Coordinates of C-alpha atoms in Angstrom, one line a residue:
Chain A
X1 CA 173.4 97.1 91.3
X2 CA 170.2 98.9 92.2
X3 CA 171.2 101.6 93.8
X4 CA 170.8 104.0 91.0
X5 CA 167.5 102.8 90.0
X6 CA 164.1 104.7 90.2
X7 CA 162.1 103.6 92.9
X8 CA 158.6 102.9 90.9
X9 CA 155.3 102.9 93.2
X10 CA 153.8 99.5 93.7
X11 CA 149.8 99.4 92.7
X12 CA 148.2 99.0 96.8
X13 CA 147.5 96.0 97.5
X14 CA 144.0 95.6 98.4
X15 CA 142.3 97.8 95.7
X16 CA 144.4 95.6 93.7
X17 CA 143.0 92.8 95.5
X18 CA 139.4 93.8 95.1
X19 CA 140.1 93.7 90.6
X20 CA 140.1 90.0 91.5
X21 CA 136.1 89.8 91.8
X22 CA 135.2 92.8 89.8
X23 CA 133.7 91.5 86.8
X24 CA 135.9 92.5 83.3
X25 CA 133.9 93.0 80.4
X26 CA 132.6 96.9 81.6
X27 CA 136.0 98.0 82.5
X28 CA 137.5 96.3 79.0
X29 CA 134.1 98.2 77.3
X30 CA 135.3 101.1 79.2
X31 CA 139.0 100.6 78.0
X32 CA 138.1 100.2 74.5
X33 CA 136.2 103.3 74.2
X34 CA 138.9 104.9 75.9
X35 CA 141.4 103.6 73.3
X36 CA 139.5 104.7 70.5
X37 CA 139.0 108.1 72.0
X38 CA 143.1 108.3 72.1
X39 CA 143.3 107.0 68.8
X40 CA 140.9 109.0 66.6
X41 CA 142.2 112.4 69.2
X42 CA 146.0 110.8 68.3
X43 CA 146.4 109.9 64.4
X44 CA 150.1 110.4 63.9
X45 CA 150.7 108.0 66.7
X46 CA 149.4 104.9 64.3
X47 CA 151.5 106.9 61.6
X48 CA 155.0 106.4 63.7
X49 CA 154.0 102.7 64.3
X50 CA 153.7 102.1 60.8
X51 CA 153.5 97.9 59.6
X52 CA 154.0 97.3 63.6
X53 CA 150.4 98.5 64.2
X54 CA 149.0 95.5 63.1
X55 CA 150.8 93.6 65.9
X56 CA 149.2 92.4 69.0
X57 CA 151.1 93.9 72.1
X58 CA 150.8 92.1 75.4
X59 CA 150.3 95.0 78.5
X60 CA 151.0 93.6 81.4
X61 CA 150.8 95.3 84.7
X62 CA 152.7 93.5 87.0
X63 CA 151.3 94.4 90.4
X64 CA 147.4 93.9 88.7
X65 CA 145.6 90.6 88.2
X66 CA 145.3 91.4 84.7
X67 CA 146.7 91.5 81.2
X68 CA 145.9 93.6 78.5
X69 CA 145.9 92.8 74.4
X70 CA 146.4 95.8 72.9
X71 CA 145.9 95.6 68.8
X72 CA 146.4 98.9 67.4
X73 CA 145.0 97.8 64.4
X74 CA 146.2 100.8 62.3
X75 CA 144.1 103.5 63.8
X76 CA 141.0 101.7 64.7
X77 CA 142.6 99.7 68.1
X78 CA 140.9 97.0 69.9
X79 CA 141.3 96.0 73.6
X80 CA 140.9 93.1 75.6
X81 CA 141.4 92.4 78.9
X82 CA 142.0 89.0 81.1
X83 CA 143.1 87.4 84.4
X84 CA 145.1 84.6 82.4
X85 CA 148.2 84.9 80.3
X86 CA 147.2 86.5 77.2
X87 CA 149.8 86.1 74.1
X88 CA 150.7 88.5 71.6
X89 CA 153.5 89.4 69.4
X90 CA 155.3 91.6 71.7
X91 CA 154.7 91.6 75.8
X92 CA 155.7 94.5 77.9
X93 CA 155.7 93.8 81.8
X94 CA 156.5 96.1 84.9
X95 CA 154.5 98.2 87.4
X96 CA 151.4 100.0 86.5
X97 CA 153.2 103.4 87.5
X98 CA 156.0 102.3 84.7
X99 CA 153.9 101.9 82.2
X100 CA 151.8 104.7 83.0
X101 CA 155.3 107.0 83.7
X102 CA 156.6 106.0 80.7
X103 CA 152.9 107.3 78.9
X104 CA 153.3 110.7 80.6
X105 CA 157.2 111.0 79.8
X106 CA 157.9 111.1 83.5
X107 CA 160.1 107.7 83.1
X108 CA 162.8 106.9 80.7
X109 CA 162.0 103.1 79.2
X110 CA 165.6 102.2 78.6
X111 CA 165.9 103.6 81.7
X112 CA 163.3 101.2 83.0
X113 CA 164.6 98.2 81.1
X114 CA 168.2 98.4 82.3
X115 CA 167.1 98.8 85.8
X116 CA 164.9 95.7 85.7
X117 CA 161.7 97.6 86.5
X118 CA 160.4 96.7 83.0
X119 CA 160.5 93.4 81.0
X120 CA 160.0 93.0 77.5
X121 CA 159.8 89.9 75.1
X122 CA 158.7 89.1 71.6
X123 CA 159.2 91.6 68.5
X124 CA 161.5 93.9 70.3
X125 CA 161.3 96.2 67.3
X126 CA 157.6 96.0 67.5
X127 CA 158.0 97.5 71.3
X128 CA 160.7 99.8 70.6
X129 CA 158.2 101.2 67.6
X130 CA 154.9 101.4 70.3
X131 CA 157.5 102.9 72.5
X132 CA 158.7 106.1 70.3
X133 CA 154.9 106.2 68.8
X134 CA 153.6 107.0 72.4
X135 CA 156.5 109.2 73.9
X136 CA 156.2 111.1 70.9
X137 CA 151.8 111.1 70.9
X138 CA 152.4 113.7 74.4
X139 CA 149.2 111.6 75.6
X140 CA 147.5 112.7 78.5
X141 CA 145.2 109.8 80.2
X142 CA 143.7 111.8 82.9
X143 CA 142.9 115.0 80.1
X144 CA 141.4 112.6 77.8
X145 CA 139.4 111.0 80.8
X146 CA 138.5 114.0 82.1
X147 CA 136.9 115.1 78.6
X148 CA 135.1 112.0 78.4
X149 CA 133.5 112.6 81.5
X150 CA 131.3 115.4 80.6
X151 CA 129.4 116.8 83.4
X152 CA 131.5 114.7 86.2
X153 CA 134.7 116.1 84.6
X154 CA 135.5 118.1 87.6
X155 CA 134.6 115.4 90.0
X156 CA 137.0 112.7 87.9
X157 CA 139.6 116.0 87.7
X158 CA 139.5 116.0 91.6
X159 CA 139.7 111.6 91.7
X160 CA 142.5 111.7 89.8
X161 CA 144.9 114.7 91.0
X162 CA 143.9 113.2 94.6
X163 CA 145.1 109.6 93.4
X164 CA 148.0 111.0 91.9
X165 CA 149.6 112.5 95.1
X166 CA 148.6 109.7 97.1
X167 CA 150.1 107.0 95.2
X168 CA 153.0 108.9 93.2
X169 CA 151.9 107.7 89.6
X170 CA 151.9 109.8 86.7
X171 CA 148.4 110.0 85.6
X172 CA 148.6 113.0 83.6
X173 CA 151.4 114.8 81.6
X174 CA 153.4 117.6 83.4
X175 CA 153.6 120.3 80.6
X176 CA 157.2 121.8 81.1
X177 CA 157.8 125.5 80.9
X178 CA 161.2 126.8 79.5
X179 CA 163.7 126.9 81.8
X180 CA 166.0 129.3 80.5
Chain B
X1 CA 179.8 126.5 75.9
X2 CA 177.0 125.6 73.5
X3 CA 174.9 122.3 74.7
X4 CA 174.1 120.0 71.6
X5 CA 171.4 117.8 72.5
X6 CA 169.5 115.4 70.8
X7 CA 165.7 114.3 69.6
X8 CA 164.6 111.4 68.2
X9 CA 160.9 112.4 67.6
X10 CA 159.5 116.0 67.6
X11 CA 158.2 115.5 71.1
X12 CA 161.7 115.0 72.1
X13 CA 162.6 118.3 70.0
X14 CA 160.5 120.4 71.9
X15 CA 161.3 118.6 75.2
X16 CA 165.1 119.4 74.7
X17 CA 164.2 123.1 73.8
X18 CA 162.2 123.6 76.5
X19 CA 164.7 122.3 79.2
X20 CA 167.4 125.0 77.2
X21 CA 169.5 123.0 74.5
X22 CA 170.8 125.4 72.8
X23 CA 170.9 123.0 69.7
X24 CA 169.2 120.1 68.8
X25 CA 170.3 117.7 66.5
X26 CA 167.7 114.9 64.7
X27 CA 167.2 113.0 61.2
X28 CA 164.8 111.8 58.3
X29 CA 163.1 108.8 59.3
X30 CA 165.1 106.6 56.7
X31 CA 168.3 105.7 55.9
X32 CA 170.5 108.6 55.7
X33 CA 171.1 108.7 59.1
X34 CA 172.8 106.9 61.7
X35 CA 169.8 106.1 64.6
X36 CA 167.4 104.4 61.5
X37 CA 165.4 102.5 64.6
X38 CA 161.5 101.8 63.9
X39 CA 158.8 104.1 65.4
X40 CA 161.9 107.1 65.5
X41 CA 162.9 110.5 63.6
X42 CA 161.3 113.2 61.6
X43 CA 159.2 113.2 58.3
X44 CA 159.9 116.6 56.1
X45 CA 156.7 118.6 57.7
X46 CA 157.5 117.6 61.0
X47 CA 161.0 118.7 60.7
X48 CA 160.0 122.0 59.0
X49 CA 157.7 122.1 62.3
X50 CA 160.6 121.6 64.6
X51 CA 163.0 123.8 63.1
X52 CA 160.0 126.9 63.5
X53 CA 159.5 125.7 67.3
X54 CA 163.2 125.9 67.7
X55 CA 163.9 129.0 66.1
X56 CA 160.8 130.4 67.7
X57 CA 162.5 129.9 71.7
X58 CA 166.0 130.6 70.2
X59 CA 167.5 127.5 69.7
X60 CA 169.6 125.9 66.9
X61 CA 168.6 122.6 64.6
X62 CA 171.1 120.7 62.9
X63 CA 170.0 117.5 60.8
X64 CA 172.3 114.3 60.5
X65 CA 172.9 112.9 57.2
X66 CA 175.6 111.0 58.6
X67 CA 175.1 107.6 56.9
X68 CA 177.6 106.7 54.0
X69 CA 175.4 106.7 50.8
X70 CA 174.9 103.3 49.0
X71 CA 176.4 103.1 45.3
X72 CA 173.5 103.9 42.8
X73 CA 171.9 105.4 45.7
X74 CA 173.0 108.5 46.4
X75 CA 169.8 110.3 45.4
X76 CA 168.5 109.9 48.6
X77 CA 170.9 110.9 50.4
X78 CA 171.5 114.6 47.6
X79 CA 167.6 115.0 48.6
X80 CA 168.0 114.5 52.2
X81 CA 170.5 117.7 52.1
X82 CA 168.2 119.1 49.6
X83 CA 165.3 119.1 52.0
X84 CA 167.3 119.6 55.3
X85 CA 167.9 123.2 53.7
X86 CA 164.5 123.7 52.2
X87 CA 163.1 123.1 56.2
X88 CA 165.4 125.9 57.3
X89 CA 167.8 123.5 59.4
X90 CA 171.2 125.5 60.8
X91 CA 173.0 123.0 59.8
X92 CA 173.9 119.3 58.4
X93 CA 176.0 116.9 59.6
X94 CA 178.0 114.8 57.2
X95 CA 180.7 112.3 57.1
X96 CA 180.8 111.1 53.2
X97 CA 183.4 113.0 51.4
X98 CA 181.0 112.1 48.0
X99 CA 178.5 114.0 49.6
X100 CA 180.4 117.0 51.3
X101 CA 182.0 117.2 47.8
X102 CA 178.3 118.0 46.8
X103 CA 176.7 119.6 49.4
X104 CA 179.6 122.6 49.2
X105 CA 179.0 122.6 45.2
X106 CA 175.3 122.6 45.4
X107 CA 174.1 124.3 48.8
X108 CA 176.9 126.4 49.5
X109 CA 174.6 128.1 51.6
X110 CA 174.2 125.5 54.2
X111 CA 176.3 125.0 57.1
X112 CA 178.1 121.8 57.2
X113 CA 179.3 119.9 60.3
X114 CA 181.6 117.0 60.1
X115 CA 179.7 114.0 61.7
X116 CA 181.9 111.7 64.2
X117 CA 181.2 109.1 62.1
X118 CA 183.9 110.5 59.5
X119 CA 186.5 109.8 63.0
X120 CA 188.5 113.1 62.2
X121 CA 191.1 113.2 65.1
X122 CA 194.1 115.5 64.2
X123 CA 194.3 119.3 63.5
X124 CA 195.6 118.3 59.9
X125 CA 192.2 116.9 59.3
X126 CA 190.2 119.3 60.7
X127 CA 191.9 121.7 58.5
X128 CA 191.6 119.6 55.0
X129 CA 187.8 119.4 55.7
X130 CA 187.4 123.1 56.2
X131 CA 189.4 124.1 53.3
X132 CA 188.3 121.4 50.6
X133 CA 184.4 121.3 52.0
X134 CA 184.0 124.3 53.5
X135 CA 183.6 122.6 57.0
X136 CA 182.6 125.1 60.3
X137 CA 183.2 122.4 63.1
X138 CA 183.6 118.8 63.5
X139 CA 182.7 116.2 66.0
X140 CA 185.6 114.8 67.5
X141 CA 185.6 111.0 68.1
X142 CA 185.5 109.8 71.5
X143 CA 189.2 108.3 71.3
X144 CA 190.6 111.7 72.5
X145 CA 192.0 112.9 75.8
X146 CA 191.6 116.7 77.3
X147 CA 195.6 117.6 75.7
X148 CA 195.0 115.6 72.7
X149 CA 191.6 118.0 72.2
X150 CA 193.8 121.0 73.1
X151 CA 196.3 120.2 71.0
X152 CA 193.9 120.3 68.1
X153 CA 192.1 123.3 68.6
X154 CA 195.6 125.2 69.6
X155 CA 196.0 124.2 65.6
X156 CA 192.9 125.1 63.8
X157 CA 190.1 127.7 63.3
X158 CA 187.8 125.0 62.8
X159 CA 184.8 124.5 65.7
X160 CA 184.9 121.1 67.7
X161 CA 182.3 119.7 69.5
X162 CA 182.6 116.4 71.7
X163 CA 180.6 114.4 73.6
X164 CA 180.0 114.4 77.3
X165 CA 176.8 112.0 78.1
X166 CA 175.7 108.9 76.4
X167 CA 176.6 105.6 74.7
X168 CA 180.0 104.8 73.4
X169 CA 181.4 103.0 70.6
X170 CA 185.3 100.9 70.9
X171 CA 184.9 100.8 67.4
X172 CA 185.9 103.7 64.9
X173 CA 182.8 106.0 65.6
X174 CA 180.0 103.1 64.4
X175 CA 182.4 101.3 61.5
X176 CA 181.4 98.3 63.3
X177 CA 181.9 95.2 62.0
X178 CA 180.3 92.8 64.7
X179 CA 176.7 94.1 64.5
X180 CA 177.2 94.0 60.4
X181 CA 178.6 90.1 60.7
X182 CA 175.5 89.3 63.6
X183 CA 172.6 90.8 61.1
X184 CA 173.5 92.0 58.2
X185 CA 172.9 95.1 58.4
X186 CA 175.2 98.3 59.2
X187 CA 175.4 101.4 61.3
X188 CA 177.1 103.6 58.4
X189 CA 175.0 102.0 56.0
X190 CA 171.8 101.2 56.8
X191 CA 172.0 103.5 59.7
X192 CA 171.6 100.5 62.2
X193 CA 173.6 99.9 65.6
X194 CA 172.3 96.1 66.8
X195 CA 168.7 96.3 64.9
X196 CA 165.9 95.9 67.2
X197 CA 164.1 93.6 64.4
X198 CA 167.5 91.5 65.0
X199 CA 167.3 91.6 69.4
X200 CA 165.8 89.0 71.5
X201 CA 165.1 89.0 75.2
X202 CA 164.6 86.0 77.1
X203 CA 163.2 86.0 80.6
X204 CA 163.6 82.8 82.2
X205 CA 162.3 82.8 85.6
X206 CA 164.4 86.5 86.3
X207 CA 167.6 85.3 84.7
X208 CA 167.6 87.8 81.7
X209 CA 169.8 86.6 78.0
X210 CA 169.8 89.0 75.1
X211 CA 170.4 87.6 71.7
X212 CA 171.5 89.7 68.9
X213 CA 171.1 87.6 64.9
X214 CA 170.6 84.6 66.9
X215 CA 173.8 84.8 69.1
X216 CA 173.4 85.2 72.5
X217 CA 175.6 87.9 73.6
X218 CA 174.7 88.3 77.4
X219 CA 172.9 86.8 80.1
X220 CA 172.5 88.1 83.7
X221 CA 170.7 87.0 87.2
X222 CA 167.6 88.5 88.7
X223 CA 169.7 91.1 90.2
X224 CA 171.8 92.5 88.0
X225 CA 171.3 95.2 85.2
X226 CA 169.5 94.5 81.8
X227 CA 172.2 93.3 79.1
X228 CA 172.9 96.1 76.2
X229 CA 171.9 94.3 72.9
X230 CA 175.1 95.1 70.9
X231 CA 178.1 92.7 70.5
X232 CA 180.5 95.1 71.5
X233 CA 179.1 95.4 75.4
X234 CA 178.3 91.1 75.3
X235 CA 180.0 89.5 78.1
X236 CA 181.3 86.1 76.8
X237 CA 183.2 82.8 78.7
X238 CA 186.3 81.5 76.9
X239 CA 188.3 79.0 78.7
X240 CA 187.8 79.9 82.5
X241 CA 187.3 83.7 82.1
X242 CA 183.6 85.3 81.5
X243 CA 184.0 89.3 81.0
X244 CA 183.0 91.5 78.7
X245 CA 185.4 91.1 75.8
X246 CA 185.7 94.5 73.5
X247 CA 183.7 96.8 76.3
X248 CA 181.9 97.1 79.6
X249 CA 178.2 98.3 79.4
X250 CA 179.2 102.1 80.6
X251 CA 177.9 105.2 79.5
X252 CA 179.9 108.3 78.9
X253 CA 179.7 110.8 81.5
X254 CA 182.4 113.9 81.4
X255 CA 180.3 116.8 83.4
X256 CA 183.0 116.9 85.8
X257 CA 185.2 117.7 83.0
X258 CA 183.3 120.6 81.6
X259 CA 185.5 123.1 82.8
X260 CA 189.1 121.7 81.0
X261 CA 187.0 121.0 78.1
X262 CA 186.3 125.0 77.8
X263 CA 190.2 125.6 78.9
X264 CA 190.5 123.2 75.8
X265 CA 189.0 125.4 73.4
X266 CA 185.7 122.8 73.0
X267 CA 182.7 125.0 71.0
X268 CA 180.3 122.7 71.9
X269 CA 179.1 119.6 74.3
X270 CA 177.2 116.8 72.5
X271 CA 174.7 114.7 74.4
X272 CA 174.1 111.1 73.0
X273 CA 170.9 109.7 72.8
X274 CA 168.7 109.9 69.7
X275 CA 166.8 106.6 70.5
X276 CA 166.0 107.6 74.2
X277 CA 163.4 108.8 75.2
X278 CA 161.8 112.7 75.7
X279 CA 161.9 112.0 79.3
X280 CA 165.7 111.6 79.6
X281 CA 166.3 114.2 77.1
X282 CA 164.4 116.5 79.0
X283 CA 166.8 115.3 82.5
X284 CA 170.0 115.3 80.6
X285 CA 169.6 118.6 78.8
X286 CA 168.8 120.0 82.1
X287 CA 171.0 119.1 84.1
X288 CA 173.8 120.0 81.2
X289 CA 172.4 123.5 80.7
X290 CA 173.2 123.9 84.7
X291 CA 176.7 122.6 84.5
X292 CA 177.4 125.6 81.9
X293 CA 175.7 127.7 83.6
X294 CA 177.7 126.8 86.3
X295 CA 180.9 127.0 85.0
X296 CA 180.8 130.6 82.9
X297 CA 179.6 132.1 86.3
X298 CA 182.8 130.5 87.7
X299 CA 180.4 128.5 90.6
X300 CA 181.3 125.1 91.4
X301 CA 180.1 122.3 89.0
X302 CA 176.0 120.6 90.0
X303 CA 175.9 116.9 91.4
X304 CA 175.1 115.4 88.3
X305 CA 171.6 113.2 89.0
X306 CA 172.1 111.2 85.9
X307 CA 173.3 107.7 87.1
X308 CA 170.3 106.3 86.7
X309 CA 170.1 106.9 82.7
X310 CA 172.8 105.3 81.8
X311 CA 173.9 101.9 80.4
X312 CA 174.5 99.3 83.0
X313 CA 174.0 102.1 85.6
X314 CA 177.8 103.0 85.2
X315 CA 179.6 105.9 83.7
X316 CA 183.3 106.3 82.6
X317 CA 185.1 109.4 81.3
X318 CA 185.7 107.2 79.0
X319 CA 188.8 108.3 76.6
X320 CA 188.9 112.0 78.3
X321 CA 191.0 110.5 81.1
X322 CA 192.9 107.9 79.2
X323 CA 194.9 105.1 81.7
X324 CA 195.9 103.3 78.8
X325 CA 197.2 103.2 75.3

């Protein structure tokens, strides 16, 4: 029944491995920041959400050891991040490169969800609102990274395009050209 | 043949225009049309913005105010039509007769479309919309065969556009009575197919259930496809059997079929899909915009590469290639 079905890239193992024993709270710090970045960069985002951005959304990568709670907050989002089950209103679950393809537009999410690849449970209209809010924001996580980089912005530009063609995840949004 | 595609958000609009729709079509975000799902459609400045980035690359927008207006209600649904003009839109597409009636007496300027909502699926039809409402082309239901579409068009000056990728409906064109009964709410009223505030998923150690008001209306192994949340594609057991009862979980998929459907006299191909995302309108269009490339240079037909975005991971050509009746 798979036969049809995009063939995500798994997260490596060992760097995966090595998030067991790195300590959380300056990557969640880091995260944060990041978030608010997106958000104050990303208004109308918040605006598609509407009432559902005052729901906690579960994140969960499946092929990390962590789990992110992501409360949007209504512009002003806050982010935590653990090694246990978090709970939330609304979980969404599947491969780092899902989630992040699905950021970047490269991946369909019903696409995804039929397939398997992705899970969701909880307010499904909560997720289906987060979904539409972010395929419409056009985010770009490795633009916005690279901007928050100042001076090492080329150095992180170079870390990231050279991630991205090793492991096949969409770190950054592919701007398409007309075709015709 | 022109390719009608469509966009849920603006992102989606410009993603569809930049992959060569030649039209899009969208909505307000509210209640006047027919994909009324949370986080999706257009507010009135972002529509106005759409329709400049469409016109600016050379493509068409046409606005669906194809919801059936409520009684007492039908202001919203005047201003919708109101506004779609004031934006610039090409087009609106209607299925009320109410508000056809007034969209030809008060914006006789404004093309109107018959939305397949309205299920018009004879030349005589066609023909009573264009001359009462001034109709320029109607969206045929997908009930109809390749002759049966012929047959029409050999009868009538009116435009027809069908549909060749997407979801599809057993009922008449989304006057469906199960997902009203399971939540209350209705796809021609409220402009809600199977609300999402009404779906559950389960996940119970890989074996997937999806309720819809409460009722569970599928369930499936590790292994197999996600379930559809709408009644009409739930696979139920009565007695010994377990199948799906009113329809399989297919999508619609007639790019093969592109070529009779121009013998046919078709205007236009509509792709389904307001809800999905920019990332499969982007594939879709694409991959459309090929096939009729294809076929007015006369070159064999592209291998479509769209399995993957449908329903269940199937596709049917549906009603096009009717084995029954």
């Amino acid at each position: 029944m798979h036969d049809h079905a995009v063939q995500l890239p798994v997260f490596p193992r060992l760097p995966a491995f090595a998030l067991r024993g790195l300590p959380l709270t300056p990557i969640a710090l880091a995260l944060g920041a990041f978030a608010r970045r997106l958000a104050a960069r990303h208004p109308s985002m918040f605006k598609r959400l509407g009432d559902y951005g005052t729901l906690r959304f579960v994140l969960d990568p499946t092929d990390l050891p962590v789990t992110l709670l992501l409360e949007p907050r209504a512009g002003n989002p806050r982010l935590r991040l653990s090694r246990k089950p978090l709970a939330g209103d609304a979980r969404i679950a599947g491969p780092l490169s899902g989630l992040l393809g699905m950021v970047h537009g490269a991946y369909d999410g019903d696409a995804l969800f039929f397939s398997r690849d992705l899970v969701i449970e909880g307010d499904t209209a909560a997720v289906l609102a987060l979904r539409n809010a972010i395929d419409d924001a056009e985010l770009d996580l490795a633009a916005e990274a690279e901007a928050m980089s100042g001076p090492f912005a080329p150095q992180v530009k170079r870390l990231i395009g050279l991630a991205e063609t090793k492991t096949g995840v969409a770190l950054s949004r592919h701007e398409e050209e007309p075709l015709w | 043949m022109e390719i009608v595609c469509p966009a849920g958000t603006p992102a989606s609009l410009r993603a569809a225009v930049k992959a060569g729709a030649h039209t899009v079509y969208c909505g307000f975000a509210d209640e006047t049309n027919a994909r009324n799902f949370p986080g999706l459609n257009f507010d009135r400045d972002e529509m106005r913005e759409g329709v400049k980035f469409a016109h600016d690359h050379g493509a068409k927008v046409l606005v669906a105010i194809n919801t059936y207006p409520r009684a007492g209600a039908e202001a919203i649904w005047h201003r919708a039509v109101a506004d779609a003009e004031k934006c610039g839109v090409d087009a609106v597409i209607l299925a009320d007769l109410g508000l056809l009636a007034y969209a030809a007496k008060h914006h006789p300027g404004l093309r109107r479309h018959l939305s397949v909502q309205a299920a018009a699926a004879n030349a005589d039809m066609l023909n009573f919309y264009a001359s009462e409402f001034g109709v320029k082309r109607v969206v045929l239901p997908r009930v109809l065969s390749v002759p049966e579409i012929a047959a029409i068009n050999a009868e009538t000056e009116v435009e027809t556009e069908v549909f060749v990728f997407g979801g599809l409906c057993v009922m008449a064109e989304g006057r469906c009575s199960l997902s009203s009964y399971a939540t209350g709410l209705s796809p021609n009223m409220n402009g809600v197919c199977s609300p999402a505030s009404h779906v559950e998923y389960h996940d119970d150690h890989g074996a997937l259930s999806a309720k819809l008001g409460g009722f569970t209306i599928h369930k499936v192994g590790a292994d197999e496809p996600a379930p559809y949340p709408t009644l009409c594609k739930g696979c139920f057991s009565a007695g010994d059997a377990t199948g799906h009862l009113f329809e399989d979980p297919v999508s619609l998929n007639a790019e093969k079929l592109i070529p009779q459907l121009a013998k046919a006299g078709v205007t236009a191909l509509k792709i389904e899909g307001r809800q999905r995302s920019r990332s499969y309108v982007a594939q879709v269009v694409r991959n459309f915009r090929a096939a009729v490339e294809a076929q007015a240079a006369g070159r064999p037909m592209p291998e479509g590469m769209l399995a993957q975005l449908t329903e269940g991971q199937a596709a049917t050509a549906g009603a096009y290639k009717k084995t029954w009746r």
